[in-house]
Amino acid sequence: MNENTPGDAREMLDLIDGQQRRVSREYRIPVVWLYTVWAVAWLVGFLALYLAQLSVFDPVAGGVVFGALIAGSIVASAVIGSRIGRGVRGDSQFAGAVYGVSWTVCSVAFALLGIGMIAQGLAGDFAGLYFPSAYALMCGTLYLAGAALWHDRLQLVLGLALLAVGAAAPFLGLGPNLLLMAVAGGVIFGAGATVTLRTLGSVSPRR
């Protein structure tokens, strides 16, 4: 005899729904922090370089501030990206780990490419055009990869925006390109944090 009642089935569905909401919320909260970290890093870091270009800020100090912020953001991306799929086994866990490591690996590769070009005679002004755009293109590409992995339309939009900024910045010349990066980075990543934060309300556990 089947002793299940409609009430039991409803409770089971509520339990499943609650678990799905909890998992979704645990995924989104770290993403809010991740976008916020990058928004601050790009806004403050590139603004420091821009002010140094105008001789308003010490160039060495500007470089240190920028380097520390970007390095911190890369580390945060690697850690958060590798832990987004925490508790999930199989292909999803592997994809999350690879995605997290990709931030560090790609950052080192782009840096070595720039350093190699400088060693071969690339002028400082051109290096100042290369590095900002290179990392904008890197971030944009990785966000597209994240969009494909997690079917995230927000990452798709942010990735495309970063690719557009990275491709357009060199046409402005050294100085204005840094200001564009500062403003665009703050807006793009800030928008990502805001949109993700707003979605948390829709995935809050039901009471």
CSV table of C-alpha atoms in Angstrom, one decimal:
chain,number,residue,atom,x,y,z
A,1,MET,CA,0.0,0.0,0.0
A,2,ASN,CA,1.3,3.4,-1.0
A,3,GLU,CA,1.5,5.5,2.2
A,4,ASN,CA,2.8,8.7,0.5
A,5,THR,CA,0.4,11.6,0.8
A,6,PRO,CA,0.2,14.9,-1.2
A,7,GLY,CA,1.7,16.6,1.8
A,8,ASP,CA,4.7,14.3,1.8
A,9,ALA,CA,5.3,15.0,-1.9
A,10,ARG,CA,5.0,18.7,-1.3
A,11,GLU,CA,7.5,18.6,1.5
A,12,MET,CA,9.9,16.7,-0.7
A,13,LEU,CA,9.6,19.2,-3.5
A,14,ASP,CA,10.1,22.1,-1.0
A,15,LEU,CA,13.2,20.3,0.3
A,16,ILE,CA,14.6,19.9,-3.2
A,17,ASP,CA,13.8,23.5,-4.1
A,18,GLY,CA,15.4,24.7,-0.9
A,19,GLN,CA,18.6,22.8,-1.6
A,20,GLN,CA,18.8,24.2,-5.1
A,21,ARG,CA,18.3,27.7,-3.9
A,22,ARG,CA,21.0,27.2,-1.2
A,23,VAL,CA,23.5,25.9,-3.8
A,24,SER,CA,22.7,28.8,-6.2
A,25,ARG,CA,23.1,31.3,-3.4
A,26,GLU,CA,26.4,29.8,-2.3
A,27,TYR,CA,27.6,30.1,-5.9
A,28,ARG,CA,26.5,33.7,-6.4
A,29,ILE,CA,27.8,35.3,-3.1
A,30,PRO,CA,31.5,34.6,-4.0
A,31,VAL,CA,30.9,36.0,-7.5
A,32,VAL,CA,29.7,39.3,-6.0
A,33,TRP,CA,32.9,39.6,-4.1
A,34,LEU,CA,34.9,38.7,-7.2
A,35,TYR,CA,33.3,41.4,-9.3
A,36,THR,CA,33.8,43.9,-6.5
A,37,VAL,CA,37.5,43.1,-6.1
A,38,TRP,CA,38.0,43.6,-9.9
A,39,ALA,CA,36.0,46.8,-10.0
A,40,VAL,CA,38.1,48.3,-7.2
A,41,ALA,CA,41.4,47.0,-8.7
A,42,TRP,CA,40.7,48.5,-12.2
A,43,LEU,CA,39.3,51.8,-11.0
A,44,VAL,CA,42.0,52.5,-8.4
A,45,GLY,CA,44.9,50.8,-10.2
A,46,PHE,CA,44.4,52.3,-13.6
A,47,LEU,CA,43.5,55.7,-12.1
A,48,ALA,CA,46.8,55.6,-10.3
A,49,LEU,CA,48.7,54.9,-13.5
A,50,TYR,CA,46.8,57.7,-15.3
A,51,LEU,CA,47.6,60.2,-12.6
A,52,ALA,CA,51.3,59.1,-12.7
A,53,GLN,CA,51.2,59.6,-16.5
A,54,LEU,CA,50.1,63.2,-15.8
A,55,SER,CA,52.9,63.6,-13.2
A,56,VAL,CA,50.3,64.1,-10.5
A,57,PHE,CA,51.2,60.8,-8.8
A,58,ASP,CA,54.6,59.3,-8.3
A,59,PRO,CA,55.2,56.8,-11.2
A,60,VAL,CA,56.9,54.2,-9.0
A,61,ALA,CA,54.1,54.4,-6.4
A,62,GLY,CA,51.5,54.2,-9.1
A,63,GLY,CA,53.1,51.1,-10.5
A,64,VAL,CA,53.3,49.5,-7.1
A,65,VAL,CA,49.6,50.3,-6.4
A,66,PHE,CA,48.5,48.9,-9.7
A,67,GLY,CA,50.6,45.8,-9.5
A,68,ALA,CA,49.5,45.0,-6.0
A,69,LEU,CA,45.8,45.4,-6.9
A,70,ILE,CA,45.9,43.4,-10.1
A,71,ALA,CA,48.0,40.6,-8.4
A,72,GLY,CA,45.5,40.5,-5.6
A,73,SER,CA,42.6,40.3,-8.0
A,74,ILE,CA,44.2,37.5,-10.0
A,75,VAL,CA,44.8,35.5,-6.8
A,76,ALA,CA,41.2,36.1,-5.7
A,77,SER,CA,40.0,35.0,-9.2
A,78,ALA,CA,42.0,31.8,-9.0
A,79,VAL,CA,40.9,30.9,-5.5
A,80,ILE,CA,37.2,31.8,-6.0
A,81,GLY,CA,37.0,30.3,-9.5
A,82,SER,CA,38.5,27.0,-8.3
A,83,ARG,CA,36.1,26.8,-5.3
A,84,ILE,CA,32.9,27.8,-7.1
A,85,GLY,CA,32.3,24.1,-7.9
A,86,ARG,CA,33.3,23.0,-4.4
A,87,GLY,CA,31.4,19.9,-3.3
A,88,VAL,CA,30.6,19.0,-6.9
A,89,ARG,CA,32.5,16.0,-8.2
A,90,GLY,CA,33.3,14.9,-11.8
A,91,ASP,CA,33.5,17.1,-14.8
A,92,SER,CA,32.1,20.2,-13.1
A,93,GLN,CA,34.8,20.0,-10.4
A,94,PHE,CA,37.5,19.6,-13.0
A,95,ALA,CA,36.2,22.5,-15.1
A,96,GLY,CA,36.1,24.8,-12.0
A,97,ALA,CA,39.7,23.9,-11.1
A,98,VAL,CA,41.0,24.4,-14.6
A,99,TYR,CA,39.1,27.7,-14.9
A,100,GLY,CA,40.6,29.0,-11.6
A,101,VAL,CA,44.2,28.0,-12.6
A,102,SER,CA,43.7,29.6,-16.0
A,103,TRP,CA,43.7,33.1,-14.4
A,104,THR,CA,47.1,32.7,-13.0
A,105,VAL,CA,48.6,30.8,-16.0
A,106,CYS,CA,47.2,33.3,-18.6
A,107,SER,CA,48.4,36.3,-16.5
A,108,VAL,CA,51.9,35.0,-16.4
A,109,ALA,CA,51.9,34.2,-20.1
A,110,PHE,CA,50.7,37.7,-21.1
A,111,ALA,CA,53.3,39.3,-18.7
A,112,LEU,CA,56.1,37.2,-20.2
A,113,LEU,CA,55.0,38.1,-23.7
A,114,GLY,CA,55.2,41.8,-22.8
A,115,ILE,CA,58.5,41.5,-21.0
A,116,GLY,CA,59.9,39.6,-24.0
A,117,MET,CA,58.7,42.4,-26.4
A,118,ILE,CA,60.3,45.0,-24.2
A,119,ALA,CA,63.6,43.0,-24.2
A,120,GLN,CA,63.5,43.1,-28.0
A,121,GLY,CA,63.2,46.9,-28.1
A,122,LEU,CA,59.5,47.7,-27.5
A,123,ALA,CA,59.3,51.3,-26.4
A,124,GLY,CA,57.9,52.2,-23.1
A,125,ASP,CA,54.9,54.1,-24.6
A,126,PHE,CA,53.9,51.0,-26.6
A,127,ALA,CA,54.3,48.8,-23.6
A,128,GLY,CA,51.9,51.2,-21.8
A,129,LEU,CA,49.4,50.5,-24.6
A,130,TYR,CA,50.0,46.7,-24.7
A,131,PHE,CA,49.7,45.7,-21.0
A,132,PRO,CA,46.3,47.3,-20.2
A,133,SER,CA,44.7,46.0,-23.4
A,134,ALA,CA,46.3,42.6,-23.1
A,135,TYR,CA,44.8,42.1,-19.6
A,136,ALA,CA,41.4,43.4,-20.7
A,137,LEU,CA,41.4,40.9,-23.5
A,138,MET,CA,42.6,38.2,-21.2
A,139,CYS,CA,39.8,38.9,-18.7
A,140,GLY,CA,37.2,39.2,-21.4
A,141,THR,CA,38.2,35.8,-22.9
A,142,LEU,CA,38.2,34.1,-19.5
A,143,TYR,CA,34.7,35.5,-18.8
A,144,LEU,CA,33.5,34.1,-22.1
A,145,ALA,CA,34.9,30.7,-21.0
A,146,GLY,CA,33.1,31.1,-17.7
A,147,ALA,CA,29.9,31.9,-19.5
A,148,ALA,CA,30.2,28.7,-21.6
A,149,LEU,CA,31.0,26.6,-18.6
A,150,TRP,CA,28.2,27.8,-16.3
A,151,HIS,CA,25.7,29.0,-18.9
A,152,ASP,CA,26.0,32.5,-17.4
A,153,ARG,CA,24.7,35.2,-19.6
A,154,LEU,CA,26.1,38.0,-17.4
A,155,GLN,CA,29.6,36.7,-17.8
A,156,LEU,CA,29.0,36.6,-21.6
A,157,VAL,CA,28.0,40.3,-21.6
A,158,LEU,CA,30.9,41.4,-19.3
A,159,GLY,CA,33.3,39.4,-21.4
A,160,LEU,CA,32.2,41.0,-24.6
A,161,ALA,CA,32.4,44.5,-23.0
A,162,LEU,CA,35.9,43.9,-21.8
A,163,LEU,CA,37.0,42.6,-25.2
A,164,ALA,CA,35.6,45.8,-26.8
A,165,VAL,CA,37.4,48.0,-24.3
A,166,GLY,CA,40.7,46.2,-24.7
A,167,ALA,CA,40.5,46.4,-28.5
A,168,ALA,CA,39.5,50.1,-28.5
A,169,ALA,CA,41.9,51.5,-25.8
A,170,PRO,CA,45.1,51.6,-27.9
A,171,PHE,CA,43.5,54.0,-30.4
A,172,LEU,CA,43.2,56.6,-27.6
A,173,GLY,CA,47.0,56.7,-27.0
A,174,LEU,CA,48.9,56.4,-23.8
A,175,GLY,CA,47.2,58.2,-20.9
A,176,PRO,CA,43.6,58.3,-22.2
A,177,ASN,CA,43.7,54.6,-22.6
A,178,LEU,CA,44.5,54.3,-18.9
A,179,LEU,CA,41.6,56.5,-18.0
A,180,LEU,CA,39.3,54.5,-20.2
A,181,MET,CA,40.4,51.3,-18.4
A,182,ALA,CA,39.8,52.8,-15.0
A,183,VAL,CA,36.3,54.0,-15.8
A,184,ALA,CA,35.3,51.0,-17.9
A,185,GLY,CA,36.6,48.6,-15.4
A,186,GLY,CA,34.8,50.2,-12.5
A,187,VAL,CA,31.5,50.3,-14.5
A,188,ILE,CA,31.7,46.8,-16.1
A,189,PHE,CA,32.7,44.9,-12.9
A,190,GLY,CA,30.6,47.1,-10.7
A,191,ALA,CA,27.6,46.3,-12.9
A,192,GLY,CA,28.4,42.6,-12.6
A,193,ALA,CA,28.5,42.9,-8.8
A,194,THR,CA,25.2,44.8,-8.7
A,195,VAL,CA,23.3,42.5,-11.0
A,196,THR,CA,24.5,39.4,-9.2
A,197,LEU,CA,23.7,41.0,-5.8
A,198,ARG,CA,20.2,41.7,-7.0
A,199,THR,CA,19.6,38.1,-8.1
A,200,LEU,CA,20.3,36.9,-4.5
A,201,GLY,CA,16.9,38.0,-3.5
A,202,SER,CA,15.3,35.7,-6.0
A,203,VAL,CA,17.2,32.7,-4.7
A,204,SER,CA,16.8,33.4,-1.0
A,205,PRO,CA,15.6,30.3,0.9
A,206,ARG,CA,11.9,30.2,1.4
A,207,ARG,CA,10.6,30.5,4.9
